[in-house]
Each structure stands twice: as structure tokens, then as C-alpha cells.
Amino acid sequence: MPKLVVLTEGFTGRSAELATTKTTIGRVEDNQFCLAEPSVSSHHCVVWLKNDDLLVRDLNSTNGTYLNEVQLAPEKDGLLKPGQILRLGQVELRYETGKKQTEQPRSTVRLGEGNTMVMTKEAGFGKKSNKVNKIFLAVGAVLGLVIVVFLAYAFLNLK
């Protein structure tokens, strides 16, 4: 049976079986799949099955709905293939059908005006840069150098 499996730490092991035609997902209890996480909106998105694929519609969520790291425009439909990732705010879910899955391309297709299919972005694998760590290391190195110079100056002036 098709399902969404939660990958985010703290929610691992949770899943939503997609038995009905439409499934609402959000933070509050009146959704068919409730994810009590602050980055998930009260009524975040709705999903429904279309053959083995999953159509996703963002419901004007605060933190966005992402299909393989490509943001879905509010009130627009996106197509998620088996094995691909759906992210709601900070919560990641993988779409599984229970069938043997082949490697899926990580591109996202959305339905545009007049239900025309539009390729949005190819999300490839790659190392993500972490600018905060680089800045932190640079500031630390400069401070370390200043301390060494200050200690050397102080030591030389004591004699």
C-alpha cells in the first residue's frame, strides 16, 4: 500500500498509509495525517494518488512544501514519484509504494497553467557548503593569531 514515511529525527518510524483518494497533512488534529512540529502549518498540504505517483498541493503553508528540494508554489500541484522526498517545513517524508522501486531521477514536475507539465529544477547530489563553519574557523584563526602576537609582545616587554 502506498505511504509516506517520515525520515526526520524525532518522527522516525511514523508513516501515513495513503488509502483514501485525498489525504490532508498538517500540524492540527483535524488532518488525516498530523505532524505536531512547529515548522509544519496547521493545514500544510493535501496529497492524492494518481496511479503510482503522488500529486501534492501546498495549502499556502508558512514554511513551504518541497518536492526534492524544489519549492512548490502555493495552490499549484506537484508530482512526486516513488522513492522521492517530500519536505513540509523541516519534516522530510519519503513516498513509498511497496513495489520494487528503481532509481528515480531527482527532478520535479509540476502542473502549470492549463495542466501543462513544467520541469522546474534538477536537484543533484553534491556537498553542501557550510559558510557558518568557515566564518567561525576564520574568526577563530584571526583571534588565535592576535593572542599569540599579544603574548609575544608582552613577554618581550617584561625583560
Coordinates of C-alpha atoms in Angstrom, one line a residue:
M1 CA 0.0 0.0 0.0
P2 CA 1.4 3.5 -0.9
K3 CA 2.6 5.5 2.1
L4 CA 4.6 8.5 3.3
V5 CA 7.4 7.5 5.6
V6 CA 8.8 10.2 8.0
L7 CA 12.6 10.5 7.8
T8 CA 13.1 13.4 10.2
E9 CA 14.7 12.6 13.6
G10 CA 12.1 12.5 16.4
F11 CA 9.4 11.4 14.0
T12 CA 11.2 8.3 12.5
G13 CA 9.1 5.2 12.3
R14 CA 5.9 7.2 11.7
S15 CA 4.1 6.8 8.4
A16 CA 0.8 7.6 6.7
E17 CA -0.8 5.0 4.6
L18 CA -2.5 6.6 1.6
A19 CA -5.7 4.6 1.5
T20 CA -8.1 7.3 0.5
T21 CA -8.1 9.4 -2.6
K22 CA -7.0 12.6 -0.8
T23 CA -5.0 12.9 2.4
T24 CA -4.6 16.2 4.3
I25 CA -1.4 16.8 6.2
G26 CA -0.7 19.4 8.8
R27 CA 0.0 20.2 12.4
V28 CA -3.5 20.1 13.9
E29 CA -5.6 17.1 14.8
D30 CA -8.3 17.5 12.1
N31 CA -5.8 16.5 9.3
Q32 CA -5.8 12.8 8.2
F33 CA -2.0 12.8 8.9
C34 CA -1.0 15.0 11.8
L35 CA 2.6 16.1 12.3
A36 CA 2.9 18.1 15.5
E37 CA 6.0 20.0 14.5
P38 CA 6.2 23.9 14.7
S39 CA 7.5 24.2 11.1
V40 CA 4.5 22.4 9.7
S41 CA 1.5 24.6 9.1
S42 CA -1.9 23.8 10.6
H43 CA -3.2 22.7 7.2
H44 CA 0.1 22.3 5.3
C45 CA -0.8 20.3 2.1
V46 CA -3.1 17.8 0.5
V47 CA -1.9 14.7 -1.4
W48 CA -3.7 12.2 -3.6
L49 CA -2.8 9.2 -5.6
K50 CA -2.6 9.2 -9.3
N51 CA -1.6 5.7 -10.5
D52 CA 1.7 5.1 -8.7
D53 CA 2.6 8.8 -8.4
L54 CA 1.5 11.2 -5.7
L55 CA 0.1 14.6 -6.5
V56 CA 0.9 17.3 -3.9
R57 CA -0.8 20.7 -3.4
D58 CA 0.6 23.3 -0.9
L59 CA -2.2 25.0 1.0
N60 CA -0.4 28.4 1.4
S61 CA 1.8 27.0 4.2
T62 CA 4.1 29.3 6.1
N63 CA 7.4 27.3 5.6
G64 CA 6.7 25.8 2.2
T65 CA 6.2 22.4 0.6
Y66 CA 9.3 21.0 -1.3
L67 CA 9.5 18.2 -3.8
N68 CA 13.1 17.0 -3.9
E69 CA 14.2 20.4 -2.5
V70 CA 12.3 22.4 -5.1
Q71 CA 9.6 24.6 -3.6
L72 CA 6.1 24.0 -4.8
A73 CA 4.2 27.2 -5.4
P74 CA 1.1 27.7 -3.2
E75 CA -2.1 26.3 -4.7
K76 CA -0.1 24.5 -7.5
D77 CA 0.1 20.8 -8.0
G78 CA 3.4 18.9 -8.0
L79 CA 4.1 15.3 -8.9
L80 CA 6.1 13.0 -6.6
K81 CA 7.4 9.7 -7.8
P82 CA 8.1 6.6 -5.6
G83 CA 11.3 7.0 -3.6
Q84 CA 11.4 10.8 -3.9
I85 CA 11.3 13.2 -0.9
L86 CA 8.5 15.5 0.2
R87 CA 9.5 18.2 2.8
L88 CA 7.0 20.1 4.8
G89 CA 8.8 22.9 6.7
Q90 CA 11.6 20.9 8.4
V91 CA 10.0 17.5 8.2
E92 CA 11.1 15.1 5.4
L93 CA 9.0 12.2 4.2
R94 CA 9.7 9.6 1.5
Y95 CA 7.0 8.4 -0.8
E96 CA 6.9 4.6 -1.0
T97 CA 4.5 2.3 -2.9
G98 CA 5.6 -1.1 -1.5
K99 CA 6.6 -2.1 -5.0
K100 CA 10.2 -2.7 -6.1
Q101 CA 11.5 0.7 -6.9
T102 CA 14.2 1.6 -9.4
E103 CA 16.4 4.6 -9.0
Q104 CA 14.3 7.7 -9.7
P105 CA 15.6 10.9 -11.2
R106 CA 15.5 13.7 -8.7
S107 CA 13.8 16.2 -10.9
T108 CA 10.4 17.6 -10.1
V109 CA 7.5 18.0 -12.5
R110 CA 4.6 20.4 -11.6
L111 CA 1.4 21.1 -13.4
G112 CA 1.3 24.7 -14.7
E113 CA -1.4 26.7 -16.3
G114 CA -3.8 24.6 -18.2
N115 CA -2.4 21.4 -16.6
T116 CA 0.7 21.6 -18.8
M117 CA 3.8 19.8 -17.4
V118 CA 6.7 22.0 -16.5
M119 CA 10.1 20.8 -15.4
T120 CA 11.3 23.1 -12.5
K121 CA 14.8 22.1 -11.4
E122 CA 17.2 19.2 -11.3
A123 CA 18.3 18.6 -7.7
G124 CA 21.5 16.7 -7.9
F125 CA 23.7 15.2 -5.2
G126 CA 26.6 17.4 -4.0
K127 CA 28.4 18.6 -1.0
K128 CA 26.6 21.5 0.7
S129 CA 28.7 24.3 1.8
N130 CA 28.5 25.5 5.3
K131 CA 29.5 29.1 5.4
V132 CA 28.9 29.5 9.1
N133 CA 31.6 26.9 9.9
K134 CA 34.1 28.6 7.5
I135 CA 33.4 32.0 9.1
F136 CA 33.7 30.6 12.6
L137 CA 37.1 29.0 11.8
A138 CA 38.4 32.2 10.1
V139 CA 37.4 34.3 13.1
G140 CA 39.0 31.8 15.4
A141 CA 42.2 31.7 13.5
V142 CA 42.5 35.6 13.5
L143 CA 41.8 35.7 17.2
G144 CA 44.4 33.0 17.9
L145 CA 46.9 35.0 15.9
V146 CA 46.1 38.2 17.8
I147 CA 46.5 36.4 21.1
V148 CA 49.9 34.9 20.1
V149 CA 51.2 38.3 18.9
F150 CA 49.9 39.9 22.2
L151 CA 51.6 37.3 24.3
A152 CA 54.9 37.6 22.4
Y153 CA 54.8 41.4 22.8
A154 CA 54.0 41.1 26.5
F155 CA 56.8 38.6 27.1
L156 CA 59.4 40.6 25.2
N157 CA 58.5 43.8 27.2
L158 CA 58.9 42.0 30.5
K159 CA 62.6 41.6 30.0

